Amino acid sequence: MKHSVFIIEDDQAIVEMVENYLIKEGYTVTVAGDGEEGLAKFEQAQGEFDLVLVDLMMPKVDGMEVIRRIRVNSLVPILIMSAKDGDIDKALGLGFGADDYIAKPFSMIELSARIKAIIRRATQYASIEPKAEPEQQMLMMGDLRIDLNNYAVFKNHKPIKLTSKEFEILKLFAAHPNRVYTKAHIYSQVWNDDYYGDENVINVHMSRLRDKIEDNPSEPRYIKTLWGIGYKWEGG
């Protein structure tokens, strides 16, 4: 089965390089040269893309706004491409919903590895089939109800919209309360990849998850930070 990648990037040299490489790798590739065109094509596609690659610095509509608008109605995996670390930090930190990022310049091997890992996780997330109520595995933690079979989370009986990685992090913690996890362990379990000491991805995902499940993210009830060590789940 061919996976479909949507590239939204205004640098034609990068577009040609990435597009040609991904086609050789067996992907179906669609391209947009700016944010406005990207949003229009994404809407027309009606969910056919398996992953979106988006640059942050683009004309007409910038990448951060593109991500924000896509996330209104879609959980499609989004991988940021940017030459400016500050822009990456801002896009991730504002909780717009990107799954990962890669800094320019990057190698095609690294890009391909990240794309494969993200799509693999998203495919596993989407392929979970609902089961009958008696077979469901539920975790009841305080005001949270976590349905492990159907990848669903409810807070005070209201559904919470999580990305696949946010759910995997939540599942990891809630299934093992009071266990301490280092950032390296979280990255290994959730991203299925080696940890290279880049704390930004972990920090941002933890922050976004707290924003969704905690009453007061600055004073979390569930996910506690152990400074210099990692995180652990408390409460219930």
Tab-separated table of C-alpha atoms in Angstrom:
chain	number	residue	atom	x	y	z
A	1	MET	CA	0.000	0.000	0.000
A	2	LYS	CA	1.376	3.381	-1.032
A	3	HIS	CA	1.340	6.111	1.570
A	4	SER	CA	0.564	9.676	0.549
A	5	VAL	CA	2.709	12.629	1.646
A	6	PHE	CA	1.684	16.258	1.193
A	7	ILE	CA	4.563	18.772	0.990
A	8	ILE	CA	3.787	22.443	1.703
A	9	GLU	CA	7.000	24.356	0.988
A	10	ASP	CA	7.877	27.473	-1.012
A	11	ASP	CA	11.544	26.612	-1.658
A	12	GLN	CA	11.421	24.872	-5.027
A	13	ALA	CA	14.861	23.284	-4.645
A	14	ILE	CA	13.818	21.597	-1.397
A	15	VAL	CA	10.496	20.544	-2.887
A	16	GLU	CA	12.155	18.863	-5.868
A	17	MET	CA	14.740	17.128	-3.698
A	18	VAL	CA	12.203	15.783	-1.203
A	19	GLU	CA	9.557	14.938	-3.795
A	20	ASN	CA	11.963	12.983	-6.014
A	21	TYR	CA	13.376	11.066	-3.071
A	22	LEU	CA	9.975	10.145	-1.621
A	23	ILE	CA	8.656	9.011	-5.000
A	24	LYS	CA	11.659	6.694	-5.325
A	25	GLU	CA	10.848	5.412	-1.828
A	26	GLY	CA	7.368	4.474	-3.029
A	27	TYR	CA	5.277	7.355	-1.707
A	28	THR	CA	2.567	9.252	-3.536
A	29	VAL	CA	3.487	12.941	-3.279
A	30	THR	CA	1.385	16.091	-3.579
A	31	VAL	CA	2.962	19.549	-3.474
A	32	ALA	CA	1.836	23.078	-2.616
A	33	GLY	CA	4.062	26.146	-3.012
A	34	ASP	CA	2.588	28.300	-0.230
A	35	GLY	CA	0.284	28.088	2.764
A	36	GLU	CA	-2.817	29.303	0.945
A	37	GLU	CA	-2.459	26.702	-1.787
A	38	GLY	CA	-1.643	24.094	0.846
A	39	LEU	CA	-4.857	24.680	2.775
A	40	ALA	CA	-6.929	24.610	-0.405
A	41	LYS	CA	-5.415	21.323	-1.589
A	42	PHE	CA	-5.715	19.785	1.865
A	43	GLU	CA	-9.429	20.574	1.951
A	44	GLN	CA	-9.933	19.209	-1.558
A	45	ALA	CA	-8.100	15.989	-0.668
A	46	GLN	CA	-10.675	15.136	2.007
A	47	GLY	CA	-8.368	13.112	4.213
A	48	GLU	CA	-6.365	11.216	1.598
A	49	PHE	CA	-2.940	12.252	2.983
A	50	ASP	CA	-1.056	10.049	5.445
A	51	LEU	CA	1.381	12.795	6.472
A	52	VAL	CA	1.867	16.521	5.915
A	53	LEU	CA	5.343	18.078	5.629
A	54	VAL	CA	5.076	21.799	6.242
A	55	ASP	CA	7.575	24.653	6.207
A	56	LEU	CA	6.978	27.443	8.702
A	57	MET	CA	8.223	30.466	6.762
A	58	MET	CA	5.939	30.728	3.735
A	59	PRO	CA	4.172	33.499	1.826
A	60	LYS	CA	0.426	34.244	1.998
A	61	VAL	CA	-0.275	31.945	4.966
A	62	ASP	CA	2.610	30.884	7.209
A	63	GLY	CA	3.188	27.333	8.397
A	64	MET	CA	1.956	27.909	11.930
A	65	GLU	CA	-1.416	29.094	10.652
A	66	VAL	CA	-1.548	26.164	8.224
A	67	ILE	CA	-1.009	23.718	11.101
A	68	ARG	CA	-3.596	25.454	13.250
A	69	ARG	CA	-6.260	25.300	10.530
A	70	ILE	CA	-5.528	21.687	9.623
A	71	ARG	CA	-5.826	20.672	13.272
A	72	VAL	CA	-9.347	22.114	13.543
A	73	ASN	CA	-10.798	19.045	11.827
A	74	SER	CA	-7.946	16.611	11.241
A	75	LEU	CA	-5.449	14.529	13.232
A	76	VAL	CA	-3.283	13.785	10.193
A	77	PRO	CA	0.387	13.514	11.264
A	78	ILE	CA	2.283	16.763	10.677
A	79	LEU	CA	6.074	17.056	10.402
A	80	ILE	CA	7.541	20.570	10.548
A	81	MET	CA	10.486	21.596	8.374
A	82	SER	CA	12.262	24.810	9.360
A	83	ALA	CA	15.682	26.437	9.351
A	84	LYS	CA	14.939	28.482	12.480
A	85	ASP	CA	14.861	26.698	15.829
A	86	GLY	CA	12.935	29.605	17.372
A	87	ASP	CA	10.105	29.170	14.881
A	88	ILE	CA	9.987	25.428	15.567
A	89	ASP	CA	9.834	26.058	19.306
A	90	LYS	CA	7.025	28.553	18.826
A	91	ALA	CA	4.959	26.299	16.583
A	92	LEU	CA	5.285	23.316	18.895
A	93	GLY	CA	5.015	25.300	22.099
A	94	LEU	CA	1.773	26.997	21.104
A	95	GLY	CA	0.185	23.570	20.896
A	96	PHE	CA	-0.821	23.825	17.247
A	97	GLY	CA	-0.495	20.069	17.006
A	98	ALA	CA	2.605	19.154	14.998
A	99	ASP	CA	3.836	15.636	15.732
A	100	ASP	CA	7.537	16.177	15.134
A	101	TYR	CA	10.019	18.453	13.406
A	102	ILE	CA	13.192	18.280	11.378
A	103	ALA	CA	15.629	21.173	11.157
A	104	LYS	CA	17.056	22.364	7.835
A	105	PRO	CA	19.391	21.339	6.388
A	106	PHE	CA	18.498	17.675	6.790
A	107	SER	CA	19.497	14.442	5.086
A	108	MET	CA	17.011	12.465	3.034
A	109	ILE	CA	17.817	9.376	5.099
A	110	GLU	CA	16.855	11.153	8.324
A	111	LEU	CA	13.701	12.598	6.769
A	112	SER	CA	12.662	9.205	5.429
A	113	ALA	CA	13.215	7.551	8.812
A	114	ARG	CA	11.071	10.140	10.589
A	115	ILE	CA	8.293	9.884	8.023
A	116	LYS	CA	8.211	6.078	8.284
A	117	ALA	CA	8.132	6.184	12.087
A	118	ILE	CA	5.342	8.782	12.221
A	119	ILE	CA	3.166	7.016	9.648
A	120	ARG	CA	3.716	3.662	11.357
A	121	ARG	CA	2.528	5.024	14.680
A	122	ALA	CA	-0.441	6.816	13.131
A	123	THR	CA	-1.455	3.698	11.193
A	124	GLN	CA	-1.378	1.598	14.359
A	125	TYR	CA	-3.443	4.258	16.116
A	126	ALA	CA	-6.070	4.370	13.371
A	127	SER	CA	-6.338	0.605	12.915
A	128	ILE	CA	-7.671	-0.079	16.400
A	129	GLU	CA	-11.131	-1.611	15.948
A	130	PRO	CA	-13.854	-0.958	18.525
A	131	LYS	CA	-14.706	-3.974	20.651
A	132	ALA	CA	-17.778	-4.927	22.593
A	133	GLU	CA	-18.201	-3.247	25.937
A	134	PRO	CA	-17.425	-6.374	28.042
A	135	GLU	CA	-14.016	-6.706	26.373
A	136	GLN	CA	-12.997	-3.093	26.771
A	137	GLN	CA	-9.999	-2.240	28.897
A	138	MET	CA	-10.716	0.899	30.863
A	139	LEU	CA	-8.439	2.857	33.136
A	140	MET	CA	-10.298	5.052	35.601
A	141	MET	CA	-7.982	7.732	36.967
A	142	GLY	CA	-9.674	10.485	38.938
A	143	ASP	CA	-11.875	12.382	36.489
A	144	LEU	CA	-10.273	10.640	33.505
A	145	ARG	CA	-11.538	7.524	31.725
A	146	ILE	CA	-9.044	5.971	29.307
A	147	ASP	CA	-10.359	3.406	26.815
A	148	LEU	CA	-7.261	1.459	25.753
A	149	ASN	CA	-9.023	-0.571	23.072
A	150	ASN	CA	-10.679	2.310	21.274
A	151	TYR	CA	-7.972	4.921	21.837
A	152	ALA	CA	-10.434	7.263	23.503
A	153	VAL	CA	-10.070	9.540	26.525
A	154	PHE	CA	-12.800	11.265	28.515
A	155	LYS	CA	-12.510	13.914	31.225
A	156	ASN	CA	-15.634	14.352	33.329
A	157	HIS	CA	-17.439	12.254	30.686
A	158	LYS	CA	-16.447	14.656	27.880
A	159	PRO	CA	-14.178	13.366	25.077
A	160	ILE	CA	-10.658	14.757	24.799
A	161	LYS	CA	-9.081	14.998	21.356
A	162	LEU	CA	-5.526	13.611	21.514
A	163	THR	CA	-2.988	12.969	18.780
A	164	SER	CA	-1.631	9.414	18.498
A	165	LYS	CA	1.572	10.294	20.350
A	166	GLU	CA	-0.263	12.149	23.096
A	167	PHE	CA	-2.429	9.078	23.629
A	168	GLU	CA	0.581	6.746	23.674
A	169	ILE	CA	2.274	8.913	26.305
A	170	LEU	CA	-0.890	8.991	28.394
A	171	LYS	CA	-1.322	5.237	28.057
A	172	LEU	CA	2.281	4.619	29.076
A	173	PHE	CA	1.956	6.705	32.236
A	174	ALA	CA	-1.562	5.765	33.306
A	175	ALA	CA	-0.918	2.033	32.928
A	176	HIS	CA	2.007	2.286	35.365
A	177	PRO	CA	1.146	4.839	38.055
A	178	ASN	CA	3.987	6.086	40.257
A	179	ARG	CA	6.602	4.656	37.937
A	180	VAL	CA	9.318	7.140	36.971
A	181	TYR	CA	10.086	7.479	33.262
A	182	THR	CA	13.155	9.219	31.897
A	183	LYS	CA	12.831	11.214	28.687
A	184	ALA	CA	14.952	8.606	26.928
A	185	HIS	CA	12.540	5.865	28.004
A	186	ILE	CA	9.483	7.842	26.897
A	187	TYR	CA	11.034	8.552	23.511
A	188	SER	CA	11.998	4.899	23.049
A	189	GLN	CA	8.524	3.626	23.970
A	190	VAL	CA	6.434	6.188	22.087
A	191	TRP	CA	8.592	7.055	19.078
A	192	ASN	CA	10.188	3.612	18.728
A	193	ASP	CA	13.515	5.288	18.090
A	194	ASP	CA	16.796	6.026	19.820
A	195	TYR	CA	16.911	9.153	21.953
A	196	TYR	CA	19.526	11.689	20.894
A	197	GLY	CA	19.163	14.096	23.793
A	198	ASP	CA	16.734	16.436	22.038
A	199	GLU	CA	14.429	17.341	24.913
A	200	ASN	CA	12.236	19.738	22.937
A	201	VAL	CA	9.999	17.099	21.370
A	202	ILE	CA	9.325	15.407	24.718
A	203	ASN	CA	8.811	18.690	26.575
A	204	VAL	CA	6.339	20.021	24.033
A	205	HIS	CA	4.262	16.840	23.895
A	206	MET	CA	4.146	16.661	27.689
A	207	SER	CA	3.050	20.300	27.825
A	208	ARG	CA	0.289	19.753	25.256
A	209	LEU	CA	-0.928	16.629	27.037
A	210	ARG	CA	-1.060	18.453	30.366
A	211	ASP	CA	-3.015	21.294	28.773
A	212	LYS	CA	-5.672	18.778	27.738
A	213	ILE	CA	-5.997	16.570	30.818
A	214	GLU	CA	-5.081	18.817	33.755
A	215	ASP	CA	-7.401	21.338	35.410
A	216	ASN	CA	-4.344	23.515	36.089
A	217	PRO	CA	-1.382	22.544	33.862
A	218	SER	CA	1.003	24.738	35.886
A	219	GLU	CA	0.155	22.658	38.972
A	220	PRO	CA	-0.482	19.225	37.464
A	221	ARG	CA	-2.443	16.617	39.344
A	222	TYR	CA	-1.519	13.673	37.166
A	223	ILE	CA	1.798	14.104	35.354
A	224	LYS	CA	4.503	15.192	37.764
A	225	THR	CA	7.961	16.430	36.762
A	226	LEU	CA	10.967	15.061	38.607
A	227	TRP	CA	13.578	17.665	37.733
A	228	GLY	CA	16.721	16.170	36.268
A	229	ILE	CA	15.142	12.719	36.148
A	230	GLY	CA	11.918	12.586	34.159
A	231	TYR	CA	8.183	12.251	34.804
A	232	LYS	CA	5.759	10.043	36.686
A	233	TRP	CA	1.977	9.641	36.957
A	234	GLU	CA	0.211	10.439	40.209
A	235	GLY	CA	-3.361	11.095	41.202
A	236	GLY	CA	-6.388	8.991	40.638
